[in-house]
Amino acid sequence: MKIYNARYLDNNQRFIVAIITGFIAAILFGSLYGLITSFIHVSFSAMFVAVGYGVASVIKYFGKGVHTRFMVVGAIMTTFAIFLGDMMSIYSVPKFASLLLSGNFSFIGIFFVAWLRSMASADVSGILSLAFRLIGIYIGYTQSVIL
């Protein structure tokens, strides 16, 4: 019965739990961000901070880790959540769902290149948007461990 009790999980088992729950949280928070922005057609930069904190809180609660690798998982999962949310907000939700269900995943690579290009734009709104995304990732990184 020790395997079902989080107090008796060793560090590697807690790390695996942190990866799984962080991935689920990234999908949930990224989808929530994507739904909100696709319905109202306004991007809230403060949502990136909330996404980072939400993903980090889930990793902290379920992973109960103190090592740097938990922080790296928090940053990676937050980046994935932001990318997923941006993809859902650019494509509409029904179009995004139909693209996923079609099995043709080449649109992800195309969107990734376009996403990187938009992050590298030199206008003020692009720089601020990138800054808030980086702040969200930083919060996902720093808040994923128990201090």
mmCIF file of N, CA and C in Angstrom:
data_model
loop_
_atom_site.group_PDB
_atom_site.id
_atom_site.type_symbol
_atom_site.label_atom_id
_atom_site.label_comp_id
_atom_site.label_asym_id
_atom_site.label_seq_id
_atom_site.Cartn_x
_atom_site.Cartn_y
_atom_site.Cartn_z
ATOM 1 N N MET A 1 0.803 -1.201 0.000
ATOM 2 C CA MET A 1 0.000 0.000 0.000
ATOM 3 C C MET A 1 0.851 1.273 0.000
ATOM 4 N N LYS A 2 2.163 1.155 0.123
ATOM 5 C CA LYS A 2 3.006 2.338 0.160
ATOM 6 C C LYS A 2 2.975 3.124 -1.140
ATOM 7 N N ILE A 3 2.775 2.459 -2.265
ATOM 8 C CA ILE A 3 2.851 3.136 -3.553
ATOM 9 C C ILE A 3 1.728 4.156 -3.735
ATOM 10 N N TYR A 4 0.611 3.984 -3.052
ATOM 11 C CA TYR A 4 -0.503 4.912 -3.202
ATOM 12 C C TYR A 4 -0.426 6.089 -2.246
ATOM 13 N N ASN A 5 0.509 6.085 -1.337
ATOM 14 C CA ASN A 5 0.647 7.161 -0.378
ATOM 15 C C ASN A 5 1.843 8.015 -0.782
ATOM 16 N N ALA A 6 1.613 9.307 -1.000
ATOM 17 C CA ALA A 6 2.662 10.197 -1.503
ATOM 18 C C ALA A 6 3.813 10.352 -0.518
ATOM 19 N N ARG A 7 3.561 10.131 0.763
ATOM 20 C CA ARG A 7 4.650 10.265 1.739
ATOM 21 C C ARG A 7 5.707 9.198 1.538
ATOM 22 N N TYR A 8 5.337 8.060 0.980
ATOM 23 C CA TYR A 8 6.272 6.955 0.844
ATOM 24 C C TYR A 8 6.871 6.846 -0.552
ATOM 25 N N LEU A 9 6.568 7.793 -1.406
ATOM 26 C CA LEU A 9 7.184 7.779 -2.727
ATOM 27 C C LEU A 9 8.612 8.311 -2.612
ATOM 28 N N ASP A 10 9.532 7.657 -3.308
ATOM 29 C CA ASP A 10 10.889 8.175 -3.290
ATOM 30 C C ASP A 10 11.003 9.337 -4.275
ATOM 31 N N ASN A 11 12.180 9.931 -4.367
ATOM 32 C CA ASN A 11 12.387 11.126 -5.161
ATOM 33 C C ASN A 11 12.128 10.887 -6.647
ATOM 34 N N ASN A 12 12.541 9.753 -7.180
ATOM 35 C CA ASN A 12 12.318 9.451 -8.594
ATOM 36 C C ASN A 12 10.836 9.240 -8.893
ATOM 37 N N GLN A 13 10.121 8.597 -7.990
ATOM 38 C CA GLN A 13 8.687 8.397 -8.193
ATOM 39 C C GLN A 13 7.944 9.735 -8.120
ATOM 40 N N ARG A 14 8.346 10.604 -7.199
ATOM 41 C CA ARG A 14 7.723 11.928 -7.128
ATOM 42 C C ARG A 14 8.021 12.747 -8.376
ATOM 43 N N PHE A 15 9.195 12.553 -8.954
ATOM 44 C CA PHE A 15 9.545 13.258 -10.181
ATOM 45 C C PHE A 15 8.657 12.802 -11.341
ATOM 46 N N ILE A 16 8.414 11.515 -11.430
ATOM 47 C CA ILE A 16 7.525 10.990 -12.469
ATOM 48 C C ILE A 16 6.110 11.527 -12.264
ATOM 49 N N VAL A 17 5.661 11.568 -11.018
ATOM 50 C CA VAL A 17 4.339 12.136 -10.713
ATOM 51 C C VAL A 17 4.298 13.614 -11.097
ATOM 52 N N ALA A 18 5.384 14.335 -10.849
ATOM 53 C CA ALA A 18 5.446 15.754 -11.212
ATOM 54 C C ALA A 18 5.369 15.938 -12.728
ATOM 55 N N ILE A 19 6.015 15.073 -13.488
ATOM 56 C CA ILE A 19 5.960 15.172 -14.950
ATOM 57 C C ILE A 19 4.545 14.904 -15.446
ATOM 58 N N ILE A 20 3.914 13.867 -14.946
ATOM 59 C CA ILE A 20 2.567 13.501 -15.407
ATOM 60 C C ILE A 20 1.556 14.572 -15.029
ATOM 61 N N THR A 21 1.560 14.982 -13.772
ATOM 62 C CA THR A 21 0.586 15.996 -13.347
ATOM 63 C C THR A 21 0.892 17.362 -13.966
ATOM 64 N N GLY A 22 2.165 17.660 -14.181
ATOM 65 C CA GLY A 22 2.528 18.914 -14.844
ATOM 66 C C GLY A 22 2.057 18.942 -16.283
ATOM 67 N N PHE A 23 2.141 17.805 -16.971
ATOM 68 C CA PHE A 23 1.666 17.724 -18.346
ATOM 69 C C PHE A 23 0.150 17.900 -18.410
ATOM 70 N N ILE A 24 -0.561 17.259 -17.490
ATOM 71 C CA ILE A 24 -2.020 17.406 -17.441
ATOM 72 C C ILE A 24 -2.390 18.850 -17.121
ATOM 73 N N ALA A 25 -1.683 19.459 -16.167
ATOM 74 C CA ALA A 25 -1.962 20.854 -15.814
ATOM 75 C C ALA A 25 -1.643 21.785 -16.973
ATOM 76 N N ALA A 26 -0.577 21.500 -17.715
ATOM 77 C CA ALA A 26 -0.228 22.336 -18.865
ATOM 78 C C ALA A 26 -1.319 22.265 -19.927
ATOM 79 N N ILE A 27 -1.851 21.085 -20.152
ATOM 80 C CA ILE A 27 -2.943 20.953 -21.117
ATOM 81 C C ILE A 27 -4.171 21.704 -20.624
ATOM 82 N N LEU A 28 -4.505 21.567 -19.351
ATOM 83 C CA LEU A 28 -5.698 22.232 -18.818
ATOM 84 C C LEU A 28 -5.557 23.757 -18.812
ATOM 85 N N PHE A 29 -4.454 24.259 -18.275
ATOM 86 C CA PHE A 29 -4.267 25.711 -18.204
ATOM 87 C C PHE A 29 -4.044 26.328 -19.582
ATOM 88 N N GLY A 30 -3.324 25.631 -20.456
ATOM 89 C CA GLY A 30 -3.138 26.123 -21.812
ATOM 90 C C GLY A 30 -4.444 26.153 -22.587
ATOM 91 N N SER A 31 -5.256 25.117 -22.411
ATOM 92 C CA SER A 31 -6.562 25.081 -23.080
ATOM 93 C C SER A 31 -7.482 26.159 -22.535
ATOM 94 N N LEU A 32 -7.439 26.381 -21.237
ATOM 95 C CA LEU A 32 -8.268 27.432 -20.649
ATOM 96 C C LEU A 32 -7.866 28.800 -21.186
ATOM 97 N N TYR A 33 -6.571 29.049 -21.262
ATOM 98 C CA TYR A 33 -6.094 30.309 -21.833
ATOM 99 C C TYR A 33 -6.508 30.429 -23.300
ATOM 100 N N GLY A 34 -6.352 29.344 -24.050
ATOM 101 C CA GLY A 34 -6.725 29.359 -25.460
ATOM 102 C C GLY A 34 -8.214 29.575 -25.673
ATOM 103 N N LEU A 35 -9.027 28.963 -24.826
ATOM 104 C CA LEU A 35 -10.484 29.154 -24.933
ATOM 105 C C LEU A 35 -10.877 30.592 -24.649
ATOM 106 N N ILE A 36 -10.320 31.155 -23.599
ATOM 107 C CA ILE A 36 -10.670 32.531 -23.225
ATOM 108 C C ILE A 36 -10.269 33.506 -24.321
ATOM 109 N N THR A 37 -9.049 33.386 -24.809
ATOM 110 C CA THR A 37 -8.594 34.343 -25.824
ATOM 111 C C THR A 37 -9.237 34.122 -27.183
ATOM 112 N N SER A 38 -9.623 32.889 -27.488
ATOM 113 C CA SER A 38 -10.266 32.670 -28.789
ATOM 114 C C SER A 38 -11.713 33.139 -28.784
ATOM 115 N N PHE A 39 -12.362 33.132 -27.637
ATOM 116 C CA PHE A 39 -13.752 33.583 -27.589
ATOM 117 C C PHE A 39 -13.878 35.096 -27.521
ATOM 118 N N ILE A 40 -12.980 35.763 -26.787
ATOM 119 C CA ILE A 40 -13.119 37.219 -26.669
ATOM 120 C C ILE A 40 -12.159 37.973 -27.586
ATOM 121 N N HIS A 41 -11.251 37.270 -28.250
ATOM 122 C CA HIS A 41 -10.322 37.841 -29.230
ATOM 123 C C HIS A 41 -9.444 38.946 -28.646
ATOM 124 N N VAL A 42 -9.127 38.813 -27.369
ATOM 125 C CA VAL A 42 -8.218 39.745 -26.711
ATOM 126 C C VAL A 42 -7.208 38.906 -25.933
ATOM 127 N N SER A 43 -5.939 39.230 -26.090
ATOM 128 C CA SER A 43 -4.891 38.499 -25.383
ATOM 129 C C SER A 43 -4.527 39.242 -24.106
ATOM 130 N N PHE A 44 -4.632 38.552 -22.988
ATOM 131 C CA PHE A 44 -4.257 39.114 -21.700
ATOM 132 C C PHE A 44 -2.849 38.638 -21.364
ATOM 133 N N SER A 45 -1.928 39.550 -21.288
ATOM 134 C CA SER A 45 -0.555 39.161 -20.991
ATOM 135 C C SER A 45 -0.403 38.673 -19.561
ATOM 136 N N ALA A 46 -1.246 39.143 -18.673
ATOM 137 C CA ALA A 46 -1.181 38.682 -17.287
ATOM 138 C C ALA A 46 -1.599 37.223 -17.156
ATOM 139 N N MET A 47 -2.298 36.707 -18.159
ATOM 140 C CA MET A 47 -2.693 35.292 -18.121
ATOM 141 C C MET A 47 -1.482 34.372 -18.173
ATOM 142 N N PHE A 48 -0.392 34.825 -18.795
ATOM 143 C CA PHE A 48 0.805 33.996 -18.856
ATOM 144 C C PHE A 48 1.395 33.783 -17.464
ATOM 145 N N VAL A 49 1.306 34.802 -16.648
ATOM 146 C CA VAL A 49 1.772 34.685 -15.266
ATOM 147 C C VAL A 49 0.887 33.705 -14.509
ATOM 148 N N ALA A 50 -0.415 33.790 -14.723
ATOM 149 C CA ALA A 50 -1.350 32.880 -14.058
ATOM 150 C C ALA A 50 -1.154 31.440 -14.526
ATOM 151 N N VAL A 51 -0.901 31.261 -15.809
ATOM 152 C CA VAL A 51 -0.643 29.913 -16.339
ATOM 153 C C VAL A 51 0.622 29.341 -15.699
ATOM 154 N N GLY A 52 1.678 30.137 -15.627
ATOM 155 C CA GLY A 52 2.915 29.674 -15.003
ATOM 156 C C GLY A 52 2.731 29.319 -13.547
ATOM 157 N N TYR A 53 1.986 30.152 -12.829
ATOM 158 C CA TYR A 53 1.764 29.867 -11.415
ATOM 159 C C TYR A 53 0.883 28.638 -11.229
ATOM 160 N N GLY A 54 -0.112 28.478 -12.087
ATOM 161 C CA GLY A 54 -1.001 27.315 -11.975
ATOM 162 C C GLY A 54 -0.273 26.012 -12.230
ATOM 163 N N VAL A 55 0.524 25.975 -13.285
ATOM 164 C CA VAL A 55 1.279 24.764 -13.598
ATOM 165 C C VAL A 55 2.295 24.472 -12.489
ATOM 166 N N ALA A 56 2.965 25.501 -12.014
ATOM 167 C CA ALA A 56 3.953 25.311 -10.949
ATOM 168 C C ALA A 56 3.295 24.839 -9.656
ATOM 169 N N SER A 57 2.122 25.341 -9.354
ATOM 170 C CA SER A 57 1.432 24.924 -8.132
ATOM 171 C C SER A 57 1.052 23.449 -8.179
ATOM 172 N N VAL A 58 0.618 22.984 -9.331
ATOM 173 C CA VAL A 58 0.272 21.568 -9.464
ATOM 174 C C VAL A 58 1.518 20.703 -9.314
ATOM 175 N N ILE A 59 2.615 21.111 -9.938
ATOM 176 C CA ILE A 59 3.859 20.343 -9.827
ATOM 177 C C ILE A 59 4.357 20.354 -8.388
ATOM 178 N N LYS A 60 4.260 21.493 -7.734
ATOM 179 C CA LYS A 60 4.704 21.581 -6.341
ATOM 180 C C LYS A 60 3.850 20.715 -5.424
ATOM 181 N N TYR A 61 2.538 20.739 -5.634
ATOM 182 C CA TYR A 61 1.627 20.007 -4.755
ATOM 183 C C TYR A 61 1.782 18.493 -4.915
ATOM 184 N N PHE A 62 1.841 18.026 -6.150
ATOM 185 C CA PHE A 62 1.900 16.585 -6.375
ATOM 186 C C PHE A 62 3.321 16.037 -6.384
ATOM 187 N N GLY A 63 4.296 16.832 -6.822
ATOM 188 C CA GLY A 63 5.668 16.355 -6.897
ATOM 189 C C GLY A 63 6.417 16.464 -5.590
ATOM 190 N N LYS A 64 6.116 17.495 -4.822
ATOM 191 C CA LYS A 64 6.786 17.732 -3.535
ATOM 192 C C LYS A 64 8.302 17.642 -3.674
ATOM 193 N N GLY A 65 8.832 18.295 -4.718
ATOM 194 C CA GLY A 65 10.256 18.199 -4.988
ATOM 195 C C GLY A 65 11.020 19.413 -4.518
ATOM 196 N N VAL A 66 12.317 19.206 -4.305
ATOM 197 C CA VAL A 66 13.196 20.296 -3.885
ATOM 198 C C VAL A 66 14.396 20.443 -4.816
ATOM 199 N N HIS A 67 14.480 19.601 -5.838
ATOM 200 C CA HIS A 67 15.635 19.626 -6.735
ATOM 201 C C HIS A 67 15.366 20.499 -7.956
ATOM 202 N N THR A 68 16.450 20.840 -8.627
ATOM 203 C CA THR A 68 16.375 21.693 -9.810
ATOM 204 C C THR A 68 15.587 21.029 -10.933
ATOM 205 N N ARG A 69 15.597 19.724 -10.999
ATOM 206 C CA ARG A 69 14.885 19.051 -12.089
ATOM 207 C C ARG A 69 13.380 19.285 -12.022
ATOM 208 N N PHE A 70 12.828 19.503 -10.841
ATOM 209 C CA PHE A 70 11.411 19.846 -10.717
ATOM 210 C C PHE A 70 11.159 21.248 -11.278
ATOM 211 N N MET A 71 12.129 22.128 -11.091
ATOM 212 C CA MET A 71 12.011 23.477 -11.629
ATOM 213 C C MET A 71 12.062 23.460 -13.155
ATOM 214 N N VAL A 72 12.914 22.619 -13.710
ATOM 215 C CA VAL A 72 13.020 22.508 -15.167
ATOM 216 C C VAL A 72 11.714 21.962 -15.743
ATOM 217 N N VAL A 73 11.118 20.991 -15.068
ATOM 218 C CA VAL A 73 9.824 20.461 -15.507
ATOM 219 C C VAL A 73 8.776 21.568 -15.476
ATOM 220 N N GLY A 74 8.800 22.403 -14.446
ATOM 221 C CA GLY A 74 7.863 23.517 -14.370
ATOM 222 C C GLY A 74 8.014 24.491 -15.520
ATOM 223 N N ALA A 75 9.250 24.797 -15.882
ATOM 224 C CA ALA A 75 9.492 25.716 -16.999
ATOM 225 C C ALA A 75 9.080 25.100 -18.331
ATOM 226 N N ILE A 76 9.393 23.837 -18.534
ATOM 227 C CA ILE A 76 9.037 23.173 -19.795
ATOM 228 C C ILE A 76 7.524 23.055 -19.928
ATOM 229 N N MET A 77 6.861 22.661 -18.868
ATOM 230 C CA MET A 77 5.403 22.503 -18.932
ATOM 231 C C MET A 77 4.698 23.853 -19.087
ATOM 232 N N THR A 78 5.244 24.897 -18.494
ATOM 233 C CA THR A 78 4.669 26.227 -18.676
ATOM 234 C C THR A 78 4.850 26.698 -20.118
ATOM 235 N N THR A 79 6.008 26.438 -20.694
ATOM 236 C CA THR A 79 6.238 26.780 -22.097
ATOM 237 C C THR A 79 5.266 26.025 -22.990
ATOM 238 N N PHE A 80 5.056 24.752 -22.698
ATOM 239 C CA PHE A 80 4.107 23.961 -23.475
ATOM 240 C C PHE A 80 2.686 24.508 -23.331
ATOM 241 N N ALA A 81 2.307 24.906 -22.128
ATOM 242 C CA ALA A 81 0.961 25.453 -21.899
ATOM 243 C C ALA A 81 0.768 26.762 -22.659
ATOM 244 N N ILE A 82 1.771 27.615 -22.641
ATOM 245 C CA ILE A 82 1.675 28.888 -23.364
ATOM 246 C C ILE A 82 1.609 28.638 -24.867
ATOM 247 N N PHE A 83 2.417 27.720 -25.371
ATOM 248 C CA PHE A 83 2.390 27.385 -26.786
ATOM 249 C C PHE A 83 1.031 26.811 -27.183
ATOM 250 N N LEU A 84 0.501 25.904 -26.373
ATOM 251 C CA LEU A 84 -0.808 25.313 -26.647
ATOM 252 C C LEU A 84 -1.907 26.368 -26.626
ATOM 253 N N GLY A 85 -1.859 27.261 -25.651
ATOM 254 C CA GLY A 85 -2.848 28.329 -25.577
ATOM 255 C C GLY A 85 -2.776 29.271 -26.761
ATOM 256 N N ASP A 86 -1.561 29.601 -27.183
ATOM 257 C CA ASP A 86 -1.404 30.460 -28.359
ATOM 258 C C ASP A 86 -1.914 29.771 -29.620
ATOM 259 N N MET A 87 -1.657 28.469 -29.725
ATOM 260 C CA MET A 87 -2.122 27.735 -30.887
ATOM 261 C C MET A 87 -3.660 27.681 -30.909
ATOM 262 N N MET A 88 -4.262 27.489 -29.747
ATOM 263 C CA MET A 88 -5.717 27.443 -29.692
ATOM 264 C C MET A 88 -6.336 28.810 -29.934
ATOM 265 N N SER A 89 -5.641 29.870 -29.567
ATOM 266 C CA SER A 89 -6.214 31.195 -29.787
ATOM 267 C C SER A 89 -6.032 31.672 -31.223
ATOM 268 N N ILE A 90 -4.954 31.267 -31.888
ATOM 269 C CA ILE A 90 -4.751 31.642 -33.281
ATOM 270 C C ILE A 90 -5.718 30.864 -34.177
ATOM 271 N N TYR A 91 -5.668 29.537 -34.066
ATOM 272 C CA TYR A 91 -6.683 28.731 -34.733
ATOM 273 C C TYR A 91 -7.911 28.821 -33.839
ATOM 274 N N SER A 92 -9.073 28.785 -34.377
ATOM 275 C CA SER A 92 -10.256 28.757 -33.519
ATOM 276 C C SER A 92 -10.329 27.378 -32.854
ATOM 277 N N VAL A 93 -11.097 27.277 -31.806
ATOM 278 C CA VAL A 93 -11.177 26.019 -31.060
ATOM 279 C C VAL A 93 -11.712 24.885 -31.942
ATOM 280 N N PRO A 94 -12.801 25.095 -32.708
ATOM 281 C CA PRO A 94 -13.254 23.986 -33.560
ATOM 282 C C PRO A 94 -12.232 23.591 -34.637
ATOM 283 N N LYS A 95 -11.552 24.582 -35.217
ATOM 284 C CA LYS A 95 -10.547 24.272 -36.235
ATOM 285 C C LYS A 95 -9.361 23.543 -35.611
ATOM 286 N N PHE A 96 -8.942 23.957 -34.406
ATOM 287 C CA PHE A 96 -7.845 23.294 -33.714
ATOM 288 C C PHE A 96 -8.209 21.844 -33.407
ATOM 289 N N ALA A 97 -9.434 21.621 -32.950
ATOM 290 C CA ALA A 97 -9.879 20.255 -32.650
ATOM 291 C C ALA A 97 -9.938 19.409 -33.912
ATOM 292 N N SER A 98 -10.416 19.976 -35.012
ATOM 293 C CA SER A 98 -10.489 19.205 -36.251
ATOM 294 C C SER A 98 -9.094 18.895 -36.789
ATOM 295 N N LEU A 99 -8.148 19.822 -36.612
ATOM 296 C CA LEU A 99 -6.774 19.547 -37.041
ATOM 297 C C LEU A 99 -6.151 18.426 -36.208
ATOM 298 N N LEU A 100 -6.416 18.410 -34.915
ATOM 299 C CA LEU A 100 -5.882 17.340 -34.072
ATOM 300 C C LEU A 100 -6.509 15.998 -34.414
ATOM 301 N N LEU A 101 -7.817 16.008 -34.647
ATOM 302 C CA LEU A 101 -8.507 14.761 -34.938
ATOM 303 C C LEU A 101 -8.193 14.228 -36.329
ATOM 304 N N SER A 102 -7.739 15.091 -37.227
ATOM 305 C CA SER A 102 -7.418 14.633 -38.583
ATOM 306 C C SER A 102 -6.154 13.774 -38.609
ATOM 307 N N GLY A 103 -5.313 13.926 -37.615
ATOM 308 C CA GLY A 103 -4.080 13.143 -37.560
ATOM 309 C C GLY A 103 -2.928 13.768 -38.321
ATOM 310 N N ASN A 104 -3.155 14.888 -38.948
ATOM 311 C CA ASN A 104 -2.105 15.588 -39.682
ATOM 312 C C ASN A 104 -1.463 16.603 -38.733
ATOM 313 N N PHE A 105 -0.325 16.249 -38.189
ATOM 314 C CA PHE A 105 0.307 17.089 -37.174
ATOM 315 C C PHE A 105 1.366 18.017 -37.752
ATOM 316 N N SER A 106 1.415 18.156 -39.065
ATOM 317 C CA SER A 106 2.392 19.052 -39.668
ATOM 318 C C SER A 106 2.085 20.514 -39.354
ATOM 319 N N PHE A 107 0.834 20.813 -39.008
ATOM 320 C CA PHE A 107 0.477 22.193 -38.686
ATOM 321 C C PHE A 107 1.172 22.663 -37.417
ATOM 322 N N ILE A 108 1.564 21.759 -36.552
ATOM 323 C CA ILE A 108 2.237 22.140 -35.308
ATOM 324 C C ILE A 108 3.616 22.726 -35.626
ATOM 325 N N GLY A 109 4.350 22.095 -36.522
ATOM 326 C CA GLY A 109 5.659 22.617 -36.914
ATOM 327 C C GLY A 109 5.559 23.951 -37.626
ATOM 328 N N ILE A 110 4.565 24.067 -38.503
ATOM 329 C CA ILE A 110 4.357 25.327 -39.217
ATOM 330 C C ILE A 110 4.009 26.438 -38.234
ATOM 331 N N PHE A 111 3.125 26.117 -37.281
ATOM 332 C CA PHE A 111 2.748 27.119 -36.295
ATOM 333 C C PHE A 111 3.923 27.478 -35.395
ATOM 334 N N PHE A 112 4.753 26.495 -35.058
ATOM 335 C CA PHE A 112 5.899 26.751 -34.186
ATOM 336 C C PHE A 112 6.859 27.747 -34.818
ATOM 337 N N VAL A 113 7.122 27.591 -36.103
ATOM 338 C CA VAL A 113 8.010 28.523 -36.802
ATOM 339 C C VAL A 113 7.388 29.915 -36.844
ATOM 340 N N ALA A 114 6.097 29.982 -37.140
ATOM 341 C CA ALA A 114 5.414 31.284 -37.159
ATOM 342 C C ALA A 114 5.381 31.901 -35.764
ATOM 343 N N TRP A 115 5.216 31.068 -34.729
ATOM 344 C CA TRP A 115 5.192 31.537 -33.341
ATOM 345 C C TRP A 115 6.546 32.129 -32.964
ATOM 346 N N LEU A 116 7.630 31.454 -33.346
ATOM 347 C CA LEU A 116 8.970 31.970 -33.060
ATOM 348 C C LEU A 116 9.233 33.276 -33.792
ATOM 349 N N ARG A 117 8.751 33.368 -35.029
ATOM 350 C CA ARG A 117 8.926 34.613 -35.773
ATOM 351 C C ARG A 117 8.160 35.759 -35.131
ATOM 352 N N SER A 118 6.964 35.482 -34.646
ATOM 353 C CA SER A 118 6.186 36.551 -34.004
ATOM 354 C C SER A 118 6.813 36.968 -32.682
ATOM 355 N N MET A 119 7.481 36.037 -32.001
ATOM 356 C CA MET A 119 8.157 36.388 -30.749
ATOM 357 C C MET A 119 9.410 37.231 -31.022
ATOM 358 N N ALA A 120 9.963 37.107 -32.209
ATOM 359 C CA ALA A 120 11.177 37.850 -32.549
ATOM 360 C C ALA A 120 10.880 39.201 -33.180
ATOM 361 N N SER A 121 9.618 39.569 -33.252
ATOM 362 C CA SER A 121 9.287 40.865 -33.856
ATOM 363 C C SER A 121 9.781 41.991 -32.952
ATOM 364 N N ALA A 122 10.099 43.105 -33.557
ATOM 365 C CA ALA A 122 10.722 44.198 -32.817
ATOM 366 C C ALA A 122 9.745 45.301 -32.436
ATOM 367 N N ASP A 123 8.461 45.088 -32.636
ATOM 368 C CA ASP A 123 7.523 46.132 -32.241
ATOM 369 C C ASP A 123 7.266 46.062 -30.733
ATOM 370 N N VAL A 124 6.692 47.096 -30.189
ATOM 371 C CA VAL A 124 6.524 47.216 -28.735
ATOM 372 C C VAL A 124 5.597 46.137 -28.197
ATOM 373 N N SER A 125 4.497 45.874 -28.875
ATOM 374 C CA SER A 125 3.563 44.868 -28.368
ATOM 375 C C SER A 125 4.173 43.471 -28.403
ATOM 376 N N GLY A 126 4.993 43.192 -29.422
ATOM 377 C CA GLY A 126 5.664 41.899 -29.489
ATOM 378 C C GLY A 126 6.676 41.722 -28.372
ATOM 379 N N ILE A 127 7.393 42.776 -28.065
ATOM 380 C CA ILE A 127 8.380 42.710 -26.988
ATOM 381 C C ILE A 127 7.701 42.545 -25.638
ATOM 382 N N LEU A 128 6.618 43.278 -25.409
ATOM 383 C CA LEU A 128 5.881 43.135 -24.150
ATOM 384 C C LEU A 128 5.246 41.757 -24.025
ATOM 385 N N SER A 129 4.710 41.261 -25.119
ATOM 386 C CA SER A 129 4.116 39.930 -25.096
ATOM 387 C C SER A 129 5.168 38.867 -24.794
ATOM 388 N N LEU A 130 6.334 38.990 -25.412
ATOM 389 C CA LEU A 130 7.427 38.069 -25.129
ATOM 390 C C LEU A 130 7.883 38.191 -23.683
ATOM 391 N N ALA A 131 7.946 39.408 -23.166
ATOM 392 C CA ALA A 131 8.371 39.613 -21.783
ATOM 393 C C ALA A 131 7.409 38.936 -20.806
ATOM 394 N N PHE A 132 6.106 39.064 -21.038
ATOM 395 C CA PHE A 132 5.147 38.420 -20.141
ATOM 396 C C PHE A 132 5.187 36.903 -20.270
ATOM 397 N N ARG A 133 5.440 36.400 -21.451
ATOM 398 C CA ARG A 133 5.594 34.948 -21.611
ATOM 399 C C ARG A 133 6.817 34.461 -20.834
ATOM 400 N N LEU A 134 7.914 35.202 -20.932
ATOM 401 C CA LEU A 134 9.124 34.823 -20.200
ATOM 402 C C LEU A 134 8.930 34.930 -18.685
ATOM 403 N N ILE A 135 8.169 35.911 -18.245
ATOM 404 C CA ILE A 135 7.859 36.031 -16.816
ATOM 405 C C ILE A 135 7.041 34.830 -16.363
ATOM 406 N N GLY A 136 6.058 34.419 -17.185
ATOM 407 C CA GLY A 136 5.260 33.239 -16.853
ATOM 408 C C GLY A 136 6.111 31.984 -16.767
ATOM 409 N N ILE A 137 7.053 31.840 -17.704
ATOM 410 C CA ILE A 137 7.946 30.681 -17.677
ATOM 411 C C ILE A 137 8.866 30.746 -16.455
ATOM 412 N N TYR A 138 9.326 31.938 -16.117
ATOM 413 C CA TYR A 138 10.173 32.099 -14.942
ATOM 414 C C TYR A 138 9.407 31.746 -13.662
ATOM 415 N N ILE A 139 8.162 32.152 -13.584
ATOM 416 C CA ILE A 139 7.351 31.795 -12.420
ATOM 417 C C ILE A 139 7.115 30.292 -12.382
ATOM 418 N N GLY A 140 6.864 29.687 -13.545
ATOM 419 C CA GLY A 140 6.739 28.235 -13.598
ATOM 420 C C GLY A 140 8.017 27.540 -13.148
ATOM 421 N N TYR A 141 9.152 28.161 -13.416
ATOM 422 C CA TYR A 141 10.437 27.599 -13.018
ATOM 423 C C TYR A 141 10.670 27.742 -11.518
ATOM 424 N N THR A 142 10.438 28.929 -10.994
ATOM 425 C CA THR A 142 10.794 29.174 -9.593
ATOM 426 C C THR A 142 9.785 28.639 -8.593
ATOM 427 N N GLN A 143 8.538 28.523 -8.980
ATOM 428 C CA GLN A 143 7.501 28.138 -8.024
ATOM 429 C C GLN A 143 7.190 26.641 -8.047
ATOM 430 N N SER A 144 7.957 25.839 -8.753
ATOM 431 C CA SER A 144 7.678 24.406 -8.882
ATOM 432 C C SER A 144 8.275 23.560 -7.770
ATOM 433 N N VAL A 145 9.002 24.161 -6.878
ATOM 434 C CA VAL A 145 9.643 23.403 -5.801
ATOM 435 C C VAL A 145 9.188 23.921 -4.445
ATOM 436 N N ILE A 146 9.328 23.074 -3.466
ATOM 437 C CA ILE A 146 9.027 23.444 -2.095
ATOM 438 C C ILE A 146 10.267 24.101 -1.505
ATOM 439 N N LEU A 147 10.131 25.316 -1.045
ATOM 440 C CA LEU A 147 11.287 26.018 -0.459
ATOM 441 C C LEU A 147 11.143 26.145 1.024
#
